[in-house]
């Protein structure tokens, strides 16, 4: 019985209990909806999009983004992202909440940096935790963003 209990306990430990150093990039490929509103001197954008994630995490994602652009060219954004992805052979979904700040840096480019926190997961990625540091750019003509990620997941 003692050996049997030890086997059951070991089998119950999720593989996500391991630490994973992760790095790669998220790339938006399609804006699926967008709404732009003006209020005072600020611009508010609500957008949904799809994209790919490459690197240690790989797969596809959908996001739901809220951006506030101020008259001086600075902006903040908050969004949720659901990734159908894989990590070290484990497959499932990851739900992230992302917050970033940025600045319009040219006629067609904005740069931003922030953090993406894992708030849930399913399948082989259930129970995974961690925060990713993100940094990237937005092509203002297309509205599409590309951003690198780096972090430790456990």
Tab-separated table of N, CA and C in Angstrom:
chain	number	residue	atom	x	y	z
A	1	UNK	N	0.807	-1.205	0.000
A	1	UNK	CA	0.000	0.000	0.000
A	1	UNK	C	0.851	1.270	0.000
A	2	UNK	N	1.995	1.277	0.728
A	2	UNK	CA	2.805	2.481	0.803
A	2	UNK	C	3.340	2.868	-0.578
A	3	UNK	N	3.850	1.895	-1.341
A	3	UNK	CA	4.355	2.147	-2.688
A	3	UNK	C	3.250	2.618	-3.613
A	4	UNK	N	2.068	2.063	-3.449
A	4	UNK	CA	0.937	2.451	-4.284
A	4	UNK	C	0.571	3.916	-4.052
A	5	UNK	N	0.522	4.367	-2.785
A	5	UNK	CA	0.213	5.765	-2.479
A	5	UNK	C	1.255	6.695	-3.084
A	6	UNK	N	2.521	6.322	-3.011
A	6	UNK	CA	3.587	7.151	-3.574
A	6	UNK	C	3.412	7.273	-5.083
A	7	UNK	N	3.016	6.194	-5.748
A	7	UNK	CA	2.801	6.238	-7.191
A	7	UNK	C	1.641	7.164	-7.533
A	8	UNK	N	0.556	7.075	-6.793
A	8	UNK	CA	-0.586	7.947	-7.040
A	8	UNK	C	-0.220	9.411	-6.822
A	9	UNK	N	0.538	9.701	-5.784
A	9	UNK	CA	0.942	11.075	-5.496
A	9	UNK	C	1.823	11.615	-6.612
A	10	UNK	N	2.787	10.837	-7.055
A	10	UNK	CA	3.679	11.287	-8.124
A	10	UNK	C	2.904	11.524	-9.411
A	11	UNK	N	1.946	10.669	-9.722
A	11	UNK	CA	1.169	10.824	-10.947
A	11	UNK	C	0.267	12.053	-10.884
A	12	UNK	N	-0.104	12.493	-9.683
A	12	UNK	CA	-1.011	13.629	-9.545
A	12	UNK	C	-0.299	14.971	-9.680
A	13	UNK	N	1.032	14.974	-9.602
A	13	UNK	CA	1.779	16.231	-9.714
A	13	UNK	C	1.756	16.675	-11.175
A	14	UNK	N	1.182	17.855	-11.489
A	14	UNK	CA	1.115	18.289	-12.877
A	14	UNK	C	2.500	18.608	-13.419
A	15	UNK	N	2.681	18.344	-14.712
A	15	UNK	CA	3.980	18.633	-15.321
A	15	UNK	C	4.278	20.125	-15.300
A	16	UNK	N	3.245	20.970	-15.137
A	16	UNK	CA	3.479	22.411	-15.097
A	16	UNK	C	4.148	22.843	-13.789
A	17	UNK	N	4.403	21.892	-12.874
A	17	UNK	CA	5.117	22.223	-11.648
A	17	UNK	C	6.577	22.542	-11.961
A	18	UNK	N	7.047	22.206	-13.166
A	18	UNK	CA	8.407	22.526	-13.589
A	18	UNK	C	8.515	24.005	-13.915
A	19	UNK	N	9.760	24.511	-13.903
A	19	UNK	CA	9.986	25.898	-14.315
A	19	UNK	C	10.409	25.916	-15.772
A	20	UNK	N	9.873	26.875	-16.501
A	20	UNK	CA	10.200	27.028	-17.909
A	20	UNK	C	10.626	28.462	-18.169
A	21	UNK	N	11.846	28.641	-18.671
A	21	UNK	CA	12.287	29.951	-19.137
A	21	UNK	C	11.730	30.083	-20.546
A	22	UNK	N	10.924	31.105	-20.785
A	22	UNK	CA	10.267	31.244	-22.080
A	22	UNK	C	10.647	32.559	-22.747
A	23	UNK	N	10.682	32.536	-24.071
A	23	UNK	CA	10.960	33.735	-24.861
A	23	UNK	C	10.434	33.507	-26.264
A	24	UNK	N	10.006	34.578	-26.906
A	24	UNK	CA	9.501	34.477	-28.267
A	24	UNK	C	8.780	35.741	-28.652
A	25	UNK	N	7.781	35.599	-29.532
A	25	UNK	CA	7.069	36.775	-30.032
A	25	UNK	C	5.601	36.470	-30.304
A	26	UNK	N	4.765	37.460	-30.037
A	26	UNK	CA	3.366	37.465	-30.424
A	26	UNK	C	3.254	38.361	-31.654
A	27	UNK	N	2.498	37.930	-32.661
A	27	UNK	CA	2.305	38.724	-33.877
A	27	UNK	C	0.823	38.752	-34.224
A	28	UNK	N	0.220	39.928	-34.167
A	28	UNK	CA	-1.173	40.067	-34.602
A	28	UNK	C	-1.202	39.937	-36.125
A	29	UNK	N	-2.149	39.132	-36.629
A	29	UNK	CA	-2.241	38.917	-38.068
A	29	UNK	C	-3.540	39.437	-38.672
A	30	UNK	N	-4.567	39.652	-37.835
A	30	UNK	CA	-5.862	40.078	-38.355
A	30	UNK	C	-6.644	40.810	-37.277
A	31	UNK	N	-7.157	41.991	-37.606
A	31	UNK	CA	-8.079	42.697	-36.723
A	31	UNK	C	-9.478	42.213	-37.075
A	32	UNK	N	-10.181	41.653	-36.088
A	32	UNK	CA	-11.509	41.088	-36.354
A	32	UNK	C	-12.634	42.067	-36.040
A	33	UNK	N	-12.386	43.062	-35.200
A	33	UNK	CA	-13.353	44.144	-34.972
A	33	UNK	C	-12.606	45.330	-34.379
A	34	UNK	N	-13.135	46.526	-34.658
A	34	UNK	CA	-12.508	47.733	-34.100
A	34	UNK	C	-13.581	48.810	-33.951
A	35	UNK	N	-13.487	49.545	-32.851
A	35	UNK	CA	-14.370	50.670	-32.592
A	35	UNK	C	-13.508	51.800	-32.047
A	36	UNK	N	-13.569	52.965	-32.672
A	36	UNK	CA	-12.774	54.125	-32.258
A	36	UNK	C	-13.725	55.224	-31.819
A	37	UNK	N	-13.505	55.742	-30.611
A	37	UNK	CA	-14.328	56.823	-30.057
A	37	UNK	C	-13.421	57.964	-29.612
A	38	UNK	N	-13.915	59.185	-29.720
A	38	UNK	CA	-13.222	60.368	-29.210
A	38	UNK	C	-13.996	60.870	-27.995
A	39	UNK	N	-13.269	61.265	-26.965
A	39	UNK	CA	-13.886	61.888	-25.794
A	39	UNK	C	-12.918	62.960	-25.318
A	40	UNK	N	-13.334	64.202	-25.445
A	40	UNK	CA	-12.413	65.286	-25.128
A	40	UNK	C	-11.254	65.210	-26.105
A	41	UNK	N	-10.049	65.222	-25.588
A	41	UNK	CA	-8.865	65.147	-26.442
A	41	UNK	C	-8.289	63.733	-26.503
A	42	UNK	N	-8.948	62.764	-25.866
A	42	UNK	CA	-8.459	61.381	-25.855
A	42	UNK	C	-9.173	60.549	-26.915
A	43	UNK	N	-8.472	59.530	-27.389
A	43	UNK	CA	-9.032	58.564	-28.328
A	43	UNK	C	-9.092	57.210	-27.632
A	44	UNK	N	-10.228	56.540	-27.752
A	44	UNK	CA	-10.428	55.228	-27.135
A	44	UNK	C	-10.659	54.202	-28.238
A	45	UNK	N	-9.877	53.136	-28.203
A	45	UNK	CA	-9.988	52.084	-29.210
A	45	UNK	C	-10.341	50.771	-28.515
A	46	UNK	N	-11.380	50.122	-29.018
A	46	UNK	CA	-11.725	48.755	-28.611
A	46	UNK	C	-11.486	47.889	-29.842
A	47	UNK	N	-10.686	46.841	-29.672
A	47	UNK	CA	-10.303	46.040	-30.829
A	47	UNK	C	-10.197	44.571	-30.441
A	48	UNK	N	-10.603	43.699	-31.333
A	48	UNK	CA	-10.320	42.278	-31.181
A	48	UNK	C	-9.450	41.868	-32.359
A	49	UNK	N	-8.561	40.932	-32.113
A	49	UNK	CA	-7.673	40.496	-33.177
A	49	UNK	C	-7.246	39.053	-32.961
A	50	UNK	N	-6.610	38.515	-33.985
A	50	UNK	CA	-6.061	37.164	-33.962
A	50	UNK	C	-4.590	37.249	-34.298
A	51	UNK	N	-3.848	36.214	-33.893
A	51	UNK	CA	-2.434	36.220	-34.220
A	51	UNK	C	-1.772	34.897	-33.928
A	52	UNK	N	-0.450	34.914	-34.068
A	52	UNK	CA	0.359	33.731	-33.807
A	52	UNK	C	1.360	34.041	-32.703
A	53	UNK	N	1.722	33.005	-31.969
A	53	UNK	CA	2.789	33.119	-30.975
A	53	UNK	C	3.853	32.096	-31.353
A	54	UNK	N	5.108	32.554	-31.332
A	54	UNK	CA	6.238	31.704	-31.691
A	54	UNK	C	7.289	31.771	-30.602
A	55	UNK	N	8.133	30.769	-30.561
A	55	UNK	CA	9.190	30.697	-29.557
A	55	UNK	C	8.947	29.518	-28.658
A	56	UNK	N	9.247	29.687	-27.368
A	56	UNK	CA	9.037	28.613	-26.401
A	56	UNK	C	7.568	28.245	-26.326
A	57	UNK	N	6.694	29.239	-26.342
A	57	UNK	CA	5.254	29.027	-26.510
A	57	UNK	C	4.977	29.096	-28.003
A	58	UNK	N	4.113	28.223	-28.501
A	58	UNK	CA	3.775	28.314	-29.916
A	58	UNK	C	2.305	27.994	-30.103
A	59	UNK	N	1.692	28.688	-31.063
A	59	UNK	CA	0.287	28.453	-31.350
A	59	UNK	C	-0.378	29.684	-31.917
A	60	UNK	N	-1.684	29.788	-31.683
A	60	UNK	CA	-2.467	30.924	-32.169
A	60	UNK	C	-3.186	31.563	-30.990
A	61	UNK	N	-3.612	32.805	-31.171
A	61	UNK	CA	-4.318	33.483	-30.083
A	61	UNK	C	-5.362	34.441	-30.614
A	62	UNK	N	-6.259	34.813	-29.700
A	62	UNK	CA	-7.234	35.880	-29.918
A	62	UNK	C	-7.092	36.842	-28.754
A	63	UNK	N	-7.233	38.144	-29.027
A	63	UNK	CA	-7.180	39.107	-27.931
A	63	UNK	C	-8.336	40.091	-28.025
A	64	UNK	N	-8.596	40.748	-26.902
A	64	UNK	CA	-9.655	41.745	-26.770
A	64	UNK	C	-9.017	42.935	-26.077
A	65	UNK	N	-8.814	44.012	-26.814
A	65	UNK	CA	-7.933	45.107	-26.428
A	65	UNK	C	-8.696	46.410	-26.219
A	66	UNK	N	-8.325	47.149	-25.181
A	66	UNK	CA	-8.841	48.494	-24.914
A	66	UNK	C	-7.636	49.433	-24.827
A	67	UNK	N	-7.606	50.470	-25.648
A	67	UNK	CA	-6.480	51.415	-25.676
A	67	UNK	C	-7.003	52.823	-25.438
A	68	UNK	N	-6.273	53.586	-24.637
A	68	UNK	CA	-6.549	55.017	-24.460
A	68	UNK	C	-5.326	55.778	-24.953
A	69	UNK	N	-5.529	56.620	-25.983
A	69	UNK	CA	-4.443	57.434	-26.531
A	69	UNK	C	-4.665	58.872	-26.085
A	70	UNK	N	-3.628	59.441	-25.472
A	70	UNK	CA	-3.684	60.810	-24.956
A	70	UNK	C	-3.158	61.792	-26.007
A	71	UNK	N	-3.512	63.075	-25.902
A	71	UNK	CA	-3.107	64.063	-26.910
A	71	UNK	C	-1.589	64.181	-27.088
A	72	UNK	N	-0.807	63.857	-26.065
A	72	UNK	CA	0.645	63.974	-26.175
A	72	UNK	C	1.277	62.753	-26.849
A	73	UNK	N	0.452	61.786	-27.307
A	73	UNK	CA	0.973	60.615	-28.007
A	73	UNK	C	1.264	59.421	-27.112
A	74	UNK	N	1.095	59.578	-25.801
A	74	UNK	CA	1.259	58.424	-24.921
A	74	UNK	C	-0.042	57.627	-24.904
A	75	UNK	N	0.067	56.345	-24.575
A	75	UNK	CA	-1.137	55.527	-24.498
A	75	UNK	C	-0.972	54.429	-23.458
A	76	UNK	N	-2.098	53.925	-23.012
A	76	UNK	CA	-2.140	52.759	-22.131
A	76	UNK	C	-3.096	51.760	-22.759
A	77	UNK	N	-2.817	50.494	-22.519
A	77	UNK	CA	-3.751	49.490	-23.003
A	77	UNK	C	-3.910	48.381	-21.976
A	78	UNK	N	-5.050	47.767	-22.036
A	78	UNK	CA	-5.397	46.630	-21.186
A	78	UNK	C	-6.089	45.637	-22.099
A	79	UNK	N	-5.655	44.378	-22.035
A	79	UNK	CA	-6.342	43.395	-22.857
A	79	UNK	C	-6.242	41.998	-22.286
A	80	UNK	N	-7.175	41.183	-22.758
A	80	UNK	CA	-7.154	39.763	-22.432
A	80	UNK	C	-6.719	39.020	-23.684
A	81	UNK	N	-6.025	37.935	-23.470
A	81	UNK	CA	-5.505	37.150	-24.582
A	81	UNK	C	-5.706	35.675	-24.251
A	82	UNK	N	-6.251	34.931	-25.194
A	82	UNK	CA	-6.406	33.475	-25.034
A	82	UNK	C	-5.570	32.800	-26.118
A	83	UNK	N	-4.606	32.031	-25.673
A	83	UNK	CA	-3.682	31.343	-26.567
A	83	UNK	C	-3.998	29.851	-26.589
A	84	UNK	N	-4.208	29.302	-27.775
A	84	UNK	CA	-4.276	27.854	-27.984
A	84	UNK	C	-2.838	27.491	-28.319
A	85	UNK	N	-2.093	27.001	-27.316
A	85	UNK	CA	-0.661	26.882	-27.551
A	85	UNK	C	-0.059	25.638	-26.904
A	86	UNK	N	1.218	25.475	-27.191
A	86	UNK	CA	1.956	24.356	-26.624
A	86	UNK	C	3.235	24.880	-25.976
A	87	UNK	N	3.693	24.128	-24.987
A	87	UNK	CA	4.912	24.438	-24.254
A	87	UNK	C	5.536	23.104	-23.852
A	88	UNK	N	6.726	22.835	-24.339
A	88	UNK	CA	7.465	21.623	-23.964
A	88	UNK	C	6.609	20.363	-24.125
A	89	UNK	N	5.861	20.284	-25.227
A	89	UNK	CA	5.041	19.112	-25.498
A	89	UNK	C	3.681	19.111	-24.823
A	90	UNK	N	3.405	20.083	-23.963
A	90	UNK	CA	2.094	20.197	-23.300
A	90	UNK	C	1.211	21.104	-24.155
A	91	UNK	N	-0.029	20.699	-24.375
A	91	UNK	CA	-0.940	21.448	-25.239
A	91	UNK	C	-2.176	21.846	-24.442
A	92	UNK	N	-2.659	23.064	-24.669
A	92	UNK	CA	-3.872	23.535	-24.007
A	92	UNK	C	-4.094	24.993	-24.317
A	93	UNK	N	-4.886	25.644	-23.469
A	93	UNK	CA	-5.094	27.080	-23.611
A	93	UNK	C	-4.460	27.803	-22.427
A	94	UNK	N	-4.014	29.016	-22.685
A	94	UNK	CA	-3.557	29.923	-21.633
A	94	UNK	C	-4.373	31.197	-21.747
A	95	UNK	N	-4.864	31.691	-20.619
A	95	UNK	CA	-5.551	32.980	-20.556
A	95	UNK	C	-4.626	33.960	-19.863
A	96	UNK	N	-4.406	35.106	-20.507
A	96	UNK	CA	-3.518	36.128	-19.966
A	96	UNK	C	-4.248	37.461	-19.867
A	97	UNK	N	-3.850	38.262	-18.880
A	97	UNK	CA	-4.286	39.650	-18.763
A	97	UNK	C	-3.043	40.504	-18.960
A	98	UNK	N	-3.139	41.462	-19.879
A	98	UNK	CA	-1.978	42.245	-20.286
A	98	UNK	C	-2.238	43.724	-20.031
A	99	UNK	N	-1.226	44.396	-19.488
A	99	UNK	CA	-1.252	45.845	-19.306
A	99	UNK	C	0.048	46.407	-19.853
A	100	UNK	N	-0.050	47.480	-20.644
A	100	UNK	CA	1.170	48.100	-21.150
A	100	UNK	C	0.986	49.599	-21.306
A	101	UNK	N	2.119	50.263	-21.513
A	101	UNK	CA	2.161	51.706	-21.753
A	101	UNK	C	3.045	51.932	-22.968
A	102	UNK	N	2.737	52.989	-23.703
A	102	UNK	CA	3.541	53.244	-24.881
A	102	UNK	C	3.530	54.687	-25.313
A	103	UNK	N	4.162	54.892	-26.471
A	103	UNK	CA	4.339	56.236	-27.017
A	103	UNK	C	4.346	56.123	-28.543
A	104	UNK	N	3.664	57.036	-29.202
A	104	UNK	CA	3.789	57.124	-30.651
A	104	UNK	C	5.172	57.687	-30.931
A	105	UNK	N	5.973	56.954	-31.721
A	105	UNK	CA	7.375	57.345	-31.925
A	105	UNK	C	7.669	57.773	-33.361
A	106	UNK	N	6.683	57.744	-34.215
A	106	UNK	CA	6.881	58.156	-35.604
A	106	UNK	C	5.543	58.241	-36.289
A	107	UNK	N	5.544	58.648	-37.551
A	107	UNK	CA	4.273	58.818	-38.249
A	107	UNK	C	3.468	57.516	-38.376
A	108	UNK	N	4.156	56.370	-38.399
A	108	UNK	CA	3.460	55.092	-38.573
A	108	UNK	C	3.790	54.061	-37.507
A	109	UNK	N	4.436	54.479	-36.408
A	109	UNK	CA	4.890	53.498	-35.422
A	109	UNK	C	4.653	53.974	-33.993
A	110	UNK	N	4.223	53.040	-33.171
A	110	UNK	CA	4.138	53.263	-31.727
A	110	UNK	C	4.906	52.129	-31.053
A	111	UNK	N	5.548	52.427	-29.931
A	111	UNK	CA	6.290	51.424	-29.164
A	111	UNK	C	5.644	51.288	-27.796
A	112	UNK	N	5.701	50.080	-27.234
A	112	UNK	CA	5.089	49.850	-25.929
A	112	UNK	C	5.840	48.772	-25.165
A	113	UNK	N	5.606	48.737	-23.845
A	113	UNK	CA	6.170	47.704	-22.974
A	113	UNK	C	5.211	47.488	-21.819
A	114	UNK	N	5.206	46.276	-21.286
A	114	UNK	CA	4.317	45.974	-20.174
A	114	UNK	C	4.486	44.557	-19.686
A	115	UNK	N	3.417	44.032	-19.085
A	115	UNK	CA	3.441	42.683	-18.511
A	115	UNK	C	2.175	41.926	-18.873
A	116	UNK	N	2.332	40.614	-19.036
A	116	UNK	CA	1.218	39.707	-19.315
A	116	UNK	C	1.213	38.639	-18.227
A	117	UNK	N	0.148	38.587	-17.447
A	117	UNK	CA	0.041	37.618	-16.348
A	117	UNK	C	-0.880	36.472	-16.747
A	118	UNK	N	-0.442	35.256	-16.518
A	118	UNK	CA	-1.289	34.090	-16.771
A	118	UNK	C	-2.330	34.019	-15.665
A	119	UNK	N	-3.601	33.962	-16.065
A	119	UNK	CA	-4.698	33.916	-15.088
A	119	UNK	C	-5.504	32.623	-15.181
A	120	UNK	N	-5.139	31.752	-16.122
A	120	UNK	CA	-5.843	30.481	-16.245
A	120	UNK	C	-5.284	29.653	-17.371
A	121	UNK	N	-5.655	28.390	-17.378
A	121	UNK	CA	-5.218	27.497	-18.442
A	121	UNK	C	-6.025	26.222	-18.431
A	122	UNK	N	-5.956	25.479	-19.532
A	122	UNK	CA	-6.656	24.205	-19.642
A	122	UNK	C	-5.719	23.168	-20.234
A	123	UNK	N	-6.167	21.923	-20.212
A	123	UNK	CA	-5.392	20.840	-20.801
A	123	UNK	C	-4.048	20.694	-20.124
A	124	UNK	N	-3.026	20.461	-20.906
A	124	UNK	CA	-1.677	20.296	-20.372
A	124	UNK	C	-1.099	21.558	-19.769
A	125	UNK	N	-1.740	22.710	-20.002
A	125	UNK	CA	-1.245	23.989	-19.476
A	125	UNK	C	-2.031	24.452	-18.244
A	126	UNK	N	-2.985	23.627	-17.789
A	126	UNK	CA	-3.755	23.954	-16.579
A	126	UNK	C	-2.804	24.071	-15.393
A	127	UNK	N	-3.010	25.080	-14.572
A	127	UNK	CA	-2.196	25.277	-13.376
A	127	UNK	C	-0.910	26.042	-13.614
A	128	UNK	N	-0.587	26.349	-14.856
A	128	UNK	CA	0.632	27.089	-15.163
A	128	UNK	C	0.491	28.527	-14.674
A	129	UNK	N	1.535	29.065	-14.063
A	129	UNK	CA	1.532	30.433	-13.531
A	129	UNK	C	2.749	31.174	-14.054
A	130	UNK	N	2.680	32.482	-14.013
A	130	UNK	CA	3.841	33.280	-14.381
A	130	UNK	C	3.448	34.615	-14.967
A	131	UNK	N	4.446	35.473	-15.124
A	131	UNK	CA	4.284	36.799	-15.706
A	131	UNK	C	5.330	36.951	-16.801
A	132	UNK	N	4.888	37.409	-17.948
A	132	UNK	CA	5.788	37.660	-19.071
A	132	UNK	C	6.026	39.156	-19.200
A	133	UNK	N	7.253	39.525	-19.426
A	133	UNK	CA	7.577	40.909	-19.783
A	133	UNK	C	7.404	41.007	-21.288
A	134	UNK	N	6.728	42.056	-21.762
A	134	UNK	CA	6.520	42.226	-23.198
A	134	UNK	C	7.043	43.579	-23.656
A	135	UNK	N	7.446	43.638	-24.914
A	135	UNK	CA	7.926	44.880	-25.512
A	135	UNK	C	7.758	44.767	-27.014
A	136	UNK	N	7.171	45.812	-27.635
A	136	UNK	CA	6.946	45.704	-29.061
A	136	UNK	C	6.549	46.997	-29.717
A	137	UNK	N	6.020	46.851	-30.945
A	137	UNK	CA	5.612	48.001	-31.733
A	137	UNK	C	4.248	47.740	-32.367
A	138	UNK	N	3.597	48.836	-32.712
A	138	UNK	CA	2.331	48.800	-33.449
A	138	UNK	C	2.554	49.538	-34.759
A	139	UNK	N	2.160	48.929	-35.863
A	139	UNK	CA	2.139	49.599	-37.158
A	139	UNK	C	0.846	50.414	-37.188
A	140	UNK	N	0.945	51.725	-37.121
A	140	UNK	CA	-0.244	52.571	-37.013
A	140	UNK	C	-1.092	52.565	-38.287
A	141	UNK	N	-0.501	52.235	-39.427
A	141	UNK	CA	-1.271	52.166	-40.668
A	141	UNK	C	-2.200	50.954	-40.660
A	142	UNK	N	-1.700	49.796	-40.214
A	142	UNK	CA	-2.517	48.572	-40.207
A	142	UNK	C	-3.208	48.334	-38.870
A	143	UNK	N	-2.655	48.916	-37.787
A	143	UNK	CA	-3.175	48.673	-36.444
A	143	UNK	C	-2.666	47.384	-35.816
A	144	UNK	N	-1.799	46.661	-36.516
A	144	UNK	CA	-1.302	45.374	-36.034
A	144	UNK	C	-0.020	45.538	-35.218
A	145	UNK	N	0.079	44.729	-34.165
A	145	UNK	CA	1.225	44.798	-33.257
A	145	UNK	C	2.072	43.534	-33.346
A	146	UNK	N	3.343	43.690	-33.046
A	146	UNK	CA	4.277	42.585	-32.843
A	146	UNK	C	4.995	42.876	-31.544
A	147	UNK	N	5.110	41.854	-30.678
A	147	UNK	CA	5.823	42.096	-29.435
A	147	UNK	C	6.509	40.838	-28.933
A	148	UNK	N	7.696	41.080	-28.395
A	148	UNK	CA	8.488	39.996	-27.820
A	148	UNK	C	8.032	39.729	-26.399
A	149	UNK	N	8.217	38.483	-25.948
A	149	UNK	CA	7.931	38.115	-24.568
A	149	UNK	C	9.116	37.366	-23.984
A	150	UNK	N	9.281	37.497	-22.679
A	150	UNK	CA	10.307	36.761	-21.946
A	150	UNK	C	9.811	36.588	-20.513
A	151	UNK	N	10.111	35.460	-19.895
A	151	UNK	CA	9.679	35.262	-18.524
A	151	UNK	C	9.940	33.849	-18.047
A	152	UNK	N	9.510	33.579	-16.818
A	152	UNK	CA	9.615	32.254	-16.220
A	152	UNK	C	8.220	31.787	-15.856
A	153	UNK	N	7.864	30.609	-16.327
A	153	UNK	CA	6.567	30.017	-16.014
A	153	UNK	C	6.786	28.805	-15.132
A	154	UNK	N	5.838	28.538	-14.261
A	154	UNK	CA	5.938	27.376	-13.384
A	154	UNK	C	4.577	26.804	-13.116
